[in-house]
Coordinates of C-alpha atoms in Angstrom, one line a residue:
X1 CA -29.1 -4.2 17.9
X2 CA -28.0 -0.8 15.7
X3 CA -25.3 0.8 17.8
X4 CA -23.8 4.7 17.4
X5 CA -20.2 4.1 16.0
X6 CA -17.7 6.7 15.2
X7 CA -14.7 5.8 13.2
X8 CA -11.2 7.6 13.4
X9 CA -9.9 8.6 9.5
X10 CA -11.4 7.8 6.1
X11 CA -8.7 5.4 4.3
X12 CA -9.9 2.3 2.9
X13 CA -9.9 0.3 5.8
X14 CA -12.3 3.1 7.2
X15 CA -14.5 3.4 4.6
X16 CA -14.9 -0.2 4.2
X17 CA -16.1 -0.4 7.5
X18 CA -18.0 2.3 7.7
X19 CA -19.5 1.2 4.4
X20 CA -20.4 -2.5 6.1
X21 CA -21.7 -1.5 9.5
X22 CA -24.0 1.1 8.1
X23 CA -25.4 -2.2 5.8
X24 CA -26.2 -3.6 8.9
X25 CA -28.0 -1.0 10.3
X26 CA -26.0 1.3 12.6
X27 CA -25.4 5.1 12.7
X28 CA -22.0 5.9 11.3
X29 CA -19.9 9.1 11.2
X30 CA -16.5 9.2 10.2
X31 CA -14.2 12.1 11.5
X32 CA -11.3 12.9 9.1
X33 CA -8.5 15.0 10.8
X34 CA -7.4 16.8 7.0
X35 CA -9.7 18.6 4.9
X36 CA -10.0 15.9 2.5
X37 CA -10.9 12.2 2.3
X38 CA -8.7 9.3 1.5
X39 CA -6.5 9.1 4.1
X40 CA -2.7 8.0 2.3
X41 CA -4.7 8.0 -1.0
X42 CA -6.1 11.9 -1.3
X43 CA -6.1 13.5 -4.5
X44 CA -5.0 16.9 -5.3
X45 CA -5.4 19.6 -8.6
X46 CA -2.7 22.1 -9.3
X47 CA -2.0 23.7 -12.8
X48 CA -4.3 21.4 -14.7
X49 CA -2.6 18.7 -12.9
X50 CA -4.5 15.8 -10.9
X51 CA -1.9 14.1 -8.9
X52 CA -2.7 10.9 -6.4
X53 CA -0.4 11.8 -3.5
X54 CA -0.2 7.6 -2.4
X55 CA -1.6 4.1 -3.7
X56 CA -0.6 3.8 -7.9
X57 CA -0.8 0.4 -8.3
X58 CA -4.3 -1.0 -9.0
X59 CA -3.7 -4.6 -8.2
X60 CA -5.8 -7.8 -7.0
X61 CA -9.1 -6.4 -8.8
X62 CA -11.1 -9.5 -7.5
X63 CA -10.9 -8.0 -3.9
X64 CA -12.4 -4.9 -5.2
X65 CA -15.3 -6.3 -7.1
X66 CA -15.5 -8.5 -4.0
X67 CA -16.0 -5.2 -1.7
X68 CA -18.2 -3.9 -4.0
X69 CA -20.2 -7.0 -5.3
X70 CA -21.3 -7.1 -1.0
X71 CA -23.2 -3.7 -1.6
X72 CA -25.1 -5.5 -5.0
X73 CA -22.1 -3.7 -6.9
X74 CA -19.6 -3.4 -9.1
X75 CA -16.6 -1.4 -9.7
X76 CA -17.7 -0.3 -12.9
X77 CA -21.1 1.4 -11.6
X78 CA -18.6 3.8 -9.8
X79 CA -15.5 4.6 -12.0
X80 CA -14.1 2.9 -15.5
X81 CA -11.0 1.0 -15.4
X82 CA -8.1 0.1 -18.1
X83 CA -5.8 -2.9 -18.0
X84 CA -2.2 -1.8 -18.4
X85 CA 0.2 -3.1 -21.3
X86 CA 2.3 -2.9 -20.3
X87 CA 1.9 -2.9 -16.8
X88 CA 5.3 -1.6 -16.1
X89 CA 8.7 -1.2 -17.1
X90 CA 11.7 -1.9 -15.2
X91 CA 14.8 0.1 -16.1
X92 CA 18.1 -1.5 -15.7
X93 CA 22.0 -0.4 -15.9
X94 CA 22.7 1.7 -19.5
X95 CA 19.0 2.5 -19.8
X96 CA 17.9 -1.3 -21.1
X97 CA 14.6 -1.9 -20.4
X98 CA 12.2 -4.9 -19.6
X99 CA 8.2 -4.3 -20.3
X100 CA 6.3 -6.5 -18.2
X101 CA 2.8 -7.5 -20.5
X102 CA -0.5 -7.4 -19.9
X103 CA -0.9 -11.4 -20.3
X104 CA 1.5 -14.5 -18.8
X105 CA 1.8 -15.5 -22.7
X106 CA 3.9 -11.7 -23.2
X107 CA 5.5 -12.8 -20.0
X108 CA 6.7 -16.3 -20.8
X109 CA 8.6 -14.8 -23.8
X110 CA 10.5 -12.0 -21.6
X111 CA 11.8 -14.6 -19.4
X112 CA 12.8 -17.1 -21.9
X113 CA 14.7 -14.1 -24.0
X114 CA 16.1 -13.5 -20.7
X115 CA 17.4 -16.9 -19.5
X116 CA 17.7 -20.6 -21.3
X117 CA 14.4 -22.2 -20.1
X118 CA 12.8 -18.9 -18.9
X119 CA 9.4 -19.6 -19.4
X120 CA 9.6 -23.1 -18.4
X121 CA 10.9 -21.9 -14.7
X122 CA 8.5 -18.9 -14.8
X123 CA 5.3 -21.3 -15.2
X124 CA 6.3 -23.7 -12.3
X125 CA 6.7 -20.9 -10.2
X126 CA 3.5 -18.8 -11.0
X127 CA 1.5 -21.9 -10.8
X128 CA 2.9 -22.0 -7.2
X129 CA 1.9 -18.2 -6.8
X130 CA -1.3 -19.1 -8.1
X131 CA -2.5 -21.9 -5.6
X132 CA -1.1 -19.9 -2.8
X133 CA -2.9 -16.8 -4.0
X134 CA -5.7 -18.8 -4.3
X135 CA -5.4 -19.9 -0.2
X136 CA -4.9 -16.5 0.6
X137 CA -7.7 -15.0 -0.5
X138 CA -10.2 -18.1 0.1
X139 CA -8.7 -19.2 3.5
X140 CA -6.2 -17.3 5.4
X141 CA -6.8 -13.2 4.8
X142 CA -10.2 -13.0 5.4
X143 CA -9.5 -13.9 9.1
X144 CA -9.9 -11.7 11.8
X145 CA -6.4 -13.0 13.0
X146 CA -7.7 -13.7 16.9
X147 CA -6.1 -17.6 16.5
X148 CA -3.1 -19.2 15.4
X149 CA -6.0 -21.7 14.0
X150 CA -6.9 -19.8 11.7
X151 CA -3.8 -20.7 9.6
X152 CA -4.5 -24.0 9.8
X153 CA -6.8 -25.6 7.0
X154 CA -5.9 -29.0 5.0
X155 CA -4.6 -27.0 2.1
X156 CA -2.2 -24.9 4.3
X157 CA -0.8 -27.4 6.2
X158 CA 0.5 -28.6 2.8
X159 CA 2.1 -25.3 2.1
X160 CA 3.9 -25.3 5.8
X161 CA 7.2 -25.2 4.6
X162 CA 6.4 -22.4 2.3
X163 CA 6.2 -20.3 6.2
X164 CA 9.7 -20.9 7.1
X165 CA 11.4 -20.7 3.7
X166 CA 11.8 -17.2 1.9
X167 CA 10.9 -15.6 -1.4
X168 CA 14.5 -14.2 -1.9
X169 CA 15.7 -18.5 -1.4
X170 CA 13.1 -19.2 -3.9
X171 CA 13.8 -16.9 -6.6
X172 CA 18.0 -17.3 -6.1
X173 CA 17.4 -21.2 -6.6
X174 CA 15.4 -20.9 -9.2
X175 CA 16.5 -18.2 -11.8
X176 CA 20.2 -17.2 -13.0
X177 CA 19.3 -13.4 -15.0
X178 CA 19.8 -10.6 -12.0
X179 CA 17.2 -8.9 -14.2
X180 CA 14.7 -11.7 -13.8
X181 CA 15.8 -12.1 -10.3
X182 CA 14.7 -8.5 -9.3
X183 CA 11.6 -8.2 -10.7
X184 CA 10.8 -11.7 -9.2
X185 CA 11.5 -9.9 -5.9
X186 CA 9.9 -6.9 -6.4
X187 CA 5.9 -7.4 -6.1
X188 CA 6.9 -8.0 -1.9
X189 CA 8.1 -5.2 -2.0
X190 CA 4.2 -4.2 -1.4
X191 CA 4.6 -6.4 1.3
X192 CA 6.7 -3.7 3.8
X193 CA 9.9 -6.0 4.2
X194 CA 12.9 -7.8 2.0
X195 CA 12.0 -10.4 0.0
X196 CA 15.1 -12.2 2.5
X197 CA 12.7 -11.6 5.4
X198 CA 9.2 -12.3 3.8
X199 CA 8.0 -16.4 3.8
X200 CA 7.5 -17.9 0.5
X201 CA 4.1 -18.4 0.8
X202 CA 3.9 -14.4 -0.1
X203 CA 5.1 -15.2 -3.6
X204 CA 1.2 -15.2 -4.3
X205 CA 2.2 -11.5 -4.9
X206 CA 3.5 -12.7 -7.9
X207 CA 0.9 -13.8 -9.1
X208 CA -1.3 -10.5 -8.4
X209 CA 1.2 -9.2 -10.3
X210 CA 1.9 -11.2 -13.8
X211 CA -1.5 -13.4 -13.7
X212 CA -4.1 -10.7 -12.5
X213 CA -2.5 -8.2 -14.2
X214 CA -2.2 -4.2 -13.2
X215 CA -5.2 -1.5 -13.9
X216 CA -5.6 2.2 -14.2
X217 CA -8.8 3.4 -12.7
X218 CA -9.6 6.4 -15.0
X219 CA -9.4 9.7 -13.6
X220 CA -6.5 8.2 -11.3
X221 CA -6.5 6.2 -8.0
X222 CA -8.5 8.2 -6.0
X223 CA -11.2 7.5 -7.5
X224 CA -11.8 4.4 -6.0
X225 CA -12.2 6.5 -2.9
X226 CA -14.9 8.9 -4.4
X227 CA -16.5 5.6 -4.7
X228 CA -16.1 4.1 -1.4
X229 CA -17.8 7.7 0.2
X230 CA -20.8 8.0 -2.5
X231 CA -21.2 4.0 -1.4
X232 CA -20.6 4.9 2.4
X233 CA -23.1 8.2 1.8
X234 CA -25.7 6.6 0.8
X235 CA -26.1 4.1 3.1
X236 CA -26.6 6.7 5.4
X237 CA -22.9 6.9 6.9
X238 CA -22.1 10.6 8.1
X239 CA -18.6 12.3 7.0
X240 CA -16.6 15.0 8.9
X241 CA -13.9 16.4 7.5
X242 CA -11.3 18.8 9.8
X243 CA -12.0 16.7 12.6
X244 CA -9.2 16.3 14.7
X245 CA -9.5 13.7 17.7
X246 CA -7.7 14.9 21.0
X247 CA -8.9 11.8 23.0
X248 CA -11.0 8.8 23.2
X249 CA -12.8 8.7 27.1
X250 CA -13.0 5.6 28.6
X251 CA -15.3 4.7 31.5
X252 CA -15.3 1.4 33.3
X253 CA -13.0 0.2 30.7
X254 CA -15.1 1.1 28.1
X255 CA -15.1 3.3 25.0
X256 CA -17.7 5.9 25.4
X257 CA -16.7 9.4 23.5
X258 CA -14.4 11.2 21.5
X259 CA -12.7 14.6 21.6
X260 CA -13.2 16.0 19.0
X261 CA -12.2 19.8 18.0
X262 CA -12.1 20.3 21.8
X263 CA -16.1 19.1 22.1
X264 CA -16.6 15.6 23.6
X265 CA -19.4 13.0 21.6
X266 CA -20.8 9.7 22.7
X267 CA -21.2 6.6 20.7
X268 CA -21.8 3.0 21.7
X269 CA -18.6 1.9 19.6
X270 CA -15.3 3.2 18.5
X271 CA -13.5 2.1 15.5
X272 CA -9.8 3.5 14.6
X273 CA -8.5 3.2 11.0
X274 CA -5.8 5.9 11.9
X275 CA -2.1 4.9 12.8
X276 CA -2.8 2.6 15.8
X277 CA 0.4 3.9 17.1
X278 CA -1.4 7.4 17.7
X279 CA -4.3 6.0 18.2
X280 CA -3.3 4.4 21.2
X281 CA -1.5 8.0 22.3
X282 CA -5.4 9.1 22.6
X283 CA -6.1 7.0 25.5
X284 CA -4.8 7.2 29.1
X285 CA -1.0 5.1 29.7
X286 CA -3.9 2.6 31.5
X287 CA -5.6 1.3 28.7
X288 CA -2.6 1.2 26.2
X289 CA -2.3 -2.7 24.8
X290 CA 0.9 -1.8 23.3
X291 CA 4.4 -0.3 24.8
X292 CA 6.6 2.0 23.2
X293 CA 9.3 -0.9 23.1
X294 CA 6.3 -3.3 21.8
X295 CA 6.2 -0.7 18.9
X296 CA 10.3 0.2 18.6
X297 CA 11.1 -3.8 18.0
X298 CA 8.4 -4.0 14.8
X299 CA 9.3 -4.3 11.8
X300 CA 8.0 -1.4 9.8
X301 CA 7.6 -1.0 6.0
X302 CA 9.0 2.0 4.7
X303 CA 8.4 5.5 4.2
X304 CA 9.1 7.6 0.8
X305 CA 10.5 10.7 -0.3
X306 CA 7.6 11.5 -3.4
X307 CA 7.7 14.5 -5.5
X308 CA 4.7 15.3 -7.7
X309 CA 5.7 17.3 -10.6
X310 CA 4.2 19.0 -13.4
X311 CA 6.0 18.8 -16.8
X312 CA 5.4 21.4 -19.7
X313 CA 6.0 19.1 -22.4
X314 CA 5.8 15.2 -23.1
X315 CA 8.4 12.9 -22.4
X316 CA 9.6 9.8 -23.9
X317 CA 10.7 6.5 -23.2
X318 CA 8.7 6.1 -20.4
X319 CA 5.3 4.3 -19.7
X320 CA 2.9 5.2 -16.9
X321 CA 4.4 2.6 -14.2
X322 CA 8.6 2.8 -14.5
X323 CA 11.1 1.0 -12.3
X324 CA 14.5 2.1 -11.9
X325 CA 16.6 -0.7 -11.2
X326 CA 19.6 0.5 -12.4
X327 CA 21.7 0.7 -9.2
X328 CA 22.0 -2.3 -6.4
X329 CA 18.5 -3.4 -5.0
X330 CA 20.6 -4.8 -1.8
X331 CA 22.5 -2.4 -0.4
X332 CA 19.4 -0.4 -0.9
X333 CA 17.4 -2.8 0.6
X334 CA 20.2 -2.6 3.6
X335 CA 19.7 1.3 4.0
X336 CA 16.1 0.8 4.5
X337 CA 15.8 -2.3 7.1
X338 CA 19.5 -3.7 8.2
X339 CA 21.1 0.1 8.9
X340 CA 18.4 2.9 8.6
X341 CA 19.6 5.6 6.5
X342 CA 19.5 7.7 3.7
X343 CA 20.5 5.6 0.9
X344 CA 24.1 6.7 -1.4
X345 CA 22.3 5.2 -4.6
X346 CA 18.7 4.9 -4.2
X347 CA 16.4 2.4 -6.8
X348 CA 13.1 4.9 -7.5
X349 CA 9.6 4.5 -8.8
X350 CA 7.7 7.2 -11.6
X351 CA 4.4 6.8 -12.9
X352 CA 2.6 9.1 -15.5
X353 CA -0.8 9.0 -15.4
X354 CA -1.2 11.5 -18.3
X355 CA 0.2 8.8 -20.3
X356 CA -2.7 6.7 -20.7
X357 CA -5.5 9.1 -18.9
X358 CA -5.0 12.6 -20.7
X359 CA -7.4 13.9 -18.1
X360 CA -4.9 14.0 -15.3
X361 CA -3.1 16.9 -17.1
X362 CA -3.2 19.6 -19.7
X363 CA -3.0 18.8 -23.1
X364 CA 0.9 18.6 -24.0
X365 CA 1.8 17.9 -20.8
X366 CA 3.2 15.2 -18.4
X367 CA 2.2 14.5 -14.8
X368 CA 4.7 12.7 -12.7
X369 CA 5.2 11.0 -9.5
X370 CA 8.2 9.9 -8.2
X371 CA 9.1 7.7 -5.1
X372 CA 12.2 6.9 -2.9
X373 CA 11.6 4.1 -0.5
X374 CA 13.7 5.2 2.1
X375 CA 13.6 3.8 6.4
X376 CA 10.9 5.2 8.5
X377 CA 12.0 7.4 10.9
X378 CA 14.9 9.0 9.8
X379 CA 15.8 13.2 9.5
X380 CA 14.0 14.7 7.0
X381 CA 14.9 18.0 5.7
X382 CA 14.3 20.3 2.7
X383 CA 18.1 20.3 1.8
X384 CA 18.0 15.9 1.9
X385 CA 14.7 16.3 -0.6
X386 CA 16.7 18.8 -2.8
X387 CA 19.9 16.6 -2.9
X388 CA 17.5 13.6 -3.5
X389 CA 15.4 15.3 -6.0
X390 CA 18.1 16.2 -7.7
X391 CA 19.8 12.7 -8.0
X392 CA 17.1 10.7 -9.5
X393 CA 16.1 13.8 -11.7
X394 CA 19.8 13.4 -12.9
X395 CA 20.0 9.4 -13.7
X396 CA 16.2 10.2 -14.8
X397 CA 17.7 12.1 -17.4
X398 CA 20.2 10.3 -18.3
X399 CA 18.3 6.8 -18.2
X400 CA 15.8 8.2 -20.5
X401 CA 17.5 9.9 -22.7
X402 CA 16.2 13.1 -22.4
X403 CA 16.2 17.0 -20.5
X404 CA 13.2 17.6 -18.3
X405 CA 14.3 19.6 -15.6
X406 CA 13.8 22.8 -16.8
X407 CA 10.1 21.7 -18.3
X408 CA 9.4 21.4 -14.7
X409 CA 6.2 23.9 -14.0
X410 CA 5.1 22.3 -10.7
X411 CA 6.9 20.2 -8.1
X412 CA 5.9 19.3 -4.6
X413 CA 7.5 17.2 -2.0
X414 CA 6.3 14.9 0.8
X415 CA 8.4 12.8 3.1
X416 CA 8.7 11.5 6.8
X417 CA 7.8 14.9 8.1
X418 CA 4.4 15.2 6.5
X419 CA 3.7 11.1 7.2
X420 CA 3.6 12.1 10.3
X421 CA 2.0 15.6 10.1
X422 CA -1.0 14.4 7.8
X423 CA -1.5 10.9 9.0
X424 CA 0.1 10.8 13.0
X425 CA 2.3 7.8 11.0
X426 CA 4.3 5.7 13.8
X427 CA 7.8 7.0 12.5
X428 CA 6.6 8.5 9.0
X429 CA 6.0 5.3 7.6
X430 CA 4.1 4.9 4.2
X431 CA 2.7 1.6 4.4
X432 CA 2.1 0.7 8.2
X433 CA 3.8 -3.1 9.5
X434 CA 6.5 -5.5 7.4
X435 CA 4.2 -8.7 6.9
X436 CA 7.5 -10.6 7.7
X437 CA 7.1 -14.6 9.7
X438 CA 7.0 -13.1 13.2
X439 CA 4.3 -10.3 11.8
X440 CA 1.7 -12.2 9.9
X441 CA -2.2 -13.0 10.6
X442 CA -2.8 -13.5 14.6
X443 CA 0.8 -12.2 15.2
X444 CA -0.1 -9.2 14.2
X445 CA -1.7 -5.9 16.6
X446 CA -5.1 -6.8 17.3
X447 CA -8.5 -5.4 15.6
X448 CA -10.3 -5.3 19.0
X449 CA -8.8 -3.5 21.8
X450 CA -7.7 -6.2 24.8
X451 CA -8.0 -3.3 27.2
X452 CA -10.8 -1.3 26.3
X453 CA -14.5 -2.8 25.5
X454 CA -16.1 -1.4 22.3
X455 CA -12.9 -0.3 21.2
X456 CA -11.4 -1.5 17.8
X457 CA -8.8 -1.0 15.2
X458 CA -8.4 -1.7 11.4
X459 CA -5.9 -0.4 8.6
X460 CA -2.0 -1.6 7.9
X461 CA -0.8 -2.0 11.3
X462 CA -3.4 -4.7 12.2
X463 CA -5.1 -7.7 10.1
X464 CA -4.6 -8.3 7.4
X465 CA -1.4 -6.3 6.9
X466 CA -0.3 -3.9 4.3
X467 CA -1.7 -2.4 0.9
X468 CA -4.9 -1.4 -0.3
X469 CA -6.2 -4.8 -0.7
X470 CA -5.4 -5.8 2.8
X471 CA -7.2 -2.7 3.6
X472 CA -10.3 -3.3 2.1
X473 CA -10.5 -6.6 4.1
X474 CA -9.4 -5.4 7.5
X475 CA -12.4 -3.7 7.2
X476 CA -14.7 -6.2 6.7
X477 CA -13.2 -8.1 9.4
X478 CA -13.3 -5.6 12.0
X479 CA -16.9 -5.1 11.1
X480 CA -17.8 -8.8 11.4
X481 CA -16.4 -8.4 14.8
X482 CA -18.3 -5.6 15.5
X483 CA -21.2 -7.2 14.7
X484 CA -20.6 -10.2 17.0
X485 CA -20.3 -8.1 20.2

């Protein structure tokens, strides 16, 4: 039977949804509290400049043809996309550099330049990656995480020990190069929590990233959303932008309205894909699942300090993903999740779009995004960002080789403050709920409220965890479950 649903923000877990219970029949509207859609992955102009303010990395493209291929679909009817070579870079100590290639065969050679027998240790452990990628995707994260059950399949059971072992064991016993060792570790990175703290199974992540390879969708990320709302559009779903929620009425312990601007609308079913935190803020103490200690004791992923900057020349030695691993990943790694702070020699992330997609900036000129993972939660002020800016702009500099500072003709910042601001993020966070042992599949917050009947969640803080991958699924799953009620 078609119901009236309303769903809370217009990320990809939202749009997903919206996109798959509008299939079905039912009247959609989705009620975005900024003035533009995307959620974490808006776009904006400045300048000549187009600038992606989150998601960079175009990985896992199966899941996206997937999403699409459900509508009759593909990616390609809605935007053109490039495979990467390289996909990245990864900037060590002195400015050496290791380019990751677009094929395992480019790979192979790195790692066996790298360390005696390389290659040799590289292929057992992708082909691991590979079979467990393989489970995840076919068996474990398209499950609506309501059972410990659904874990349980006759090719997962063989990977049990791969649960209670840890990526970070896995790559220490298996490769001697620190080099190697880091970028081994850094695809779970995606993941929210330390590769110490995130089960072996997760090395699949690997795989997404060396077998499956990393993409640029032309025109830059966001235009995977453009293609999500012209999909979501014309399946009839209807989009509100500058819609602020102030509540979400219950009656008899079910959902029945939304606040919305001050004026209160009835629907049959309510769906958030905002911060489940907030979202939870917008009902009465009564029909909260989740306590404030529930949320205080969660692992979070982190947040970011990201500057998007305008450059009036073009720069060199760089490629448009760029790693900068030249200071200790650990005791970073420590300042984010062991003791929150602000980190004294922070690892940092560039991309420049303009480098292989000229349209994202003015001809003879260089868009750039930069990103410090840093601990959710922490004090964010403009003096930190200019001390911070100011430090990787410096061993930018240097690292490269080059002077860009004063070819700087735009430069914005965004950090815990406007996390929380723009998206009502639990703590400023950037990428929702660590998918560490304790916080993986059923043990995650739920997609259906336990409290509150026709009341449901999806996005990075529920099933299947985080990323834009996860989020695609989460809301197909949420939708199924829709469906079934």
């Amino acid at each position: 039977m078609s119901k009236s649903i309303a769903i809370i923000g217009s990320g990809f877990s939202s749009l997903a949804a919206a996109c798959y219970l509008a299939q079905n029949g039912n009247t959609v509207e989705i009620f975005e509290k900024n003035d533009s859609l995307g959620g974490r992955a808006r776009r904006f102009k400045e300048k000549g400049f187009t600038f992606d303010m989150g998601p960079s990395w175009y990985w896992m493209p199966d899941v996206f043809e997937r999403f699409f291929a459900d509508f009759g679909k593909k990616p390609s009817d809605f935007y053109e996309l490039d495979k990467l070579d390289p996909g990245y870079q990864v900037i060590f100590e002195g400015g050496e550099t290791i380019e990751i290639g677009d094929s395992l065969d480019k790979i192979y050679k790195i790692f066996d330049k790298e360390e005696e027998n390389g290659a040799k240790k590289l292929k057992k452990f992708i082909d691991n990656a590979r079979d467990n990628y393989d489970i995840a995707i076919k068996d474990l994260v398209y499950k609506p995480g309501v059972s410990p059950l659904e874990l349980v399949t006759p090719k997962t059971i063989t990977k049990l020990g791969e649960f209670f072992s840890t990526v970070d064991k896995d790559v220490e016993k298996e490769f001697k190069s620190e080099k190697l060792k880091q970028i081994l570790k850094f695809p779970v990175l995606f993941l929210g929590a330390k590769p110490s703290e995130t089960p072996s199974f997760y090395n699949f992540m690997n795989y997404a990233d060396f077998g499956l390879g990393t993409w640029h969708p032309k025109g830059g990320f966001h235009e995977v959303i453009a293609a999500m709302v012209k999909l979501a559009k014309s399946l009839g779903v209807k989009v509100n932008t500058n819609a602020n929620i102030d509540k979400i009425e219950v009656k008899n312990n079910t959902a029945t309205a939304l606040e919305v601007n001050g004026e209160t609308l009835n629907f049959d079913t309510i769906l958030s894909g905002a911060d489940y935190h907030h979202t939870e803020t917008l009902l009465d103490q009564k029909h909260r699942q989740y306590s404030e200690a529930y949320w205080n004791k969660k692992v979070f992923a982190p947040s970011s300090l990201l500057f998007y900057i305008g450059f009036d020349k073009k720069l060199k030695n760089i490629k448009h993903h760029n790693l900068f691993f030249d200071v200790d990943f650990n005791e970073h790694a420590k300042d984010i999740y062991t003791t929150p702070k602000w980190p004294d020699e922070p690892l940092f992330y560039a991309n420049f779009t303009s480098i292989t997609d000229p349209s994202t900036a003015p001809e003879g000129h260089e868009n750039g995004f930069f990103l410090v993972p840093i601990a959710p939660g922490i004090e964010d002020t403009e003096e930190l960002r200019g001390e911070y800016f100011n430090k990787i702009m410096t061993r930018f500099e240097s690292l490269t080789e080059q002077s860009v500072q004063k070819n700087i003709i735009f430069k914005r910042s965004f950090c815990v403050n406007d996390f929380v601001e723009d998206y009502n993020s639990y703590k400023g966070n950037a990428y929702g709920m660590a998918n560490t042992l304790l916080q993986t599949a059923f043990l995650r917050p739920k997609l259906k409220s336990k409290k509150v009947n026709n009341l449901y969640f999806t996005g990075q803080l529920t099933v299947p965890g985080p990323g834009v991958p996860p989020a695609l699924i989460s809301g197909k799953l949420v939708s199924e479950l829709i469906e079934k009620n």
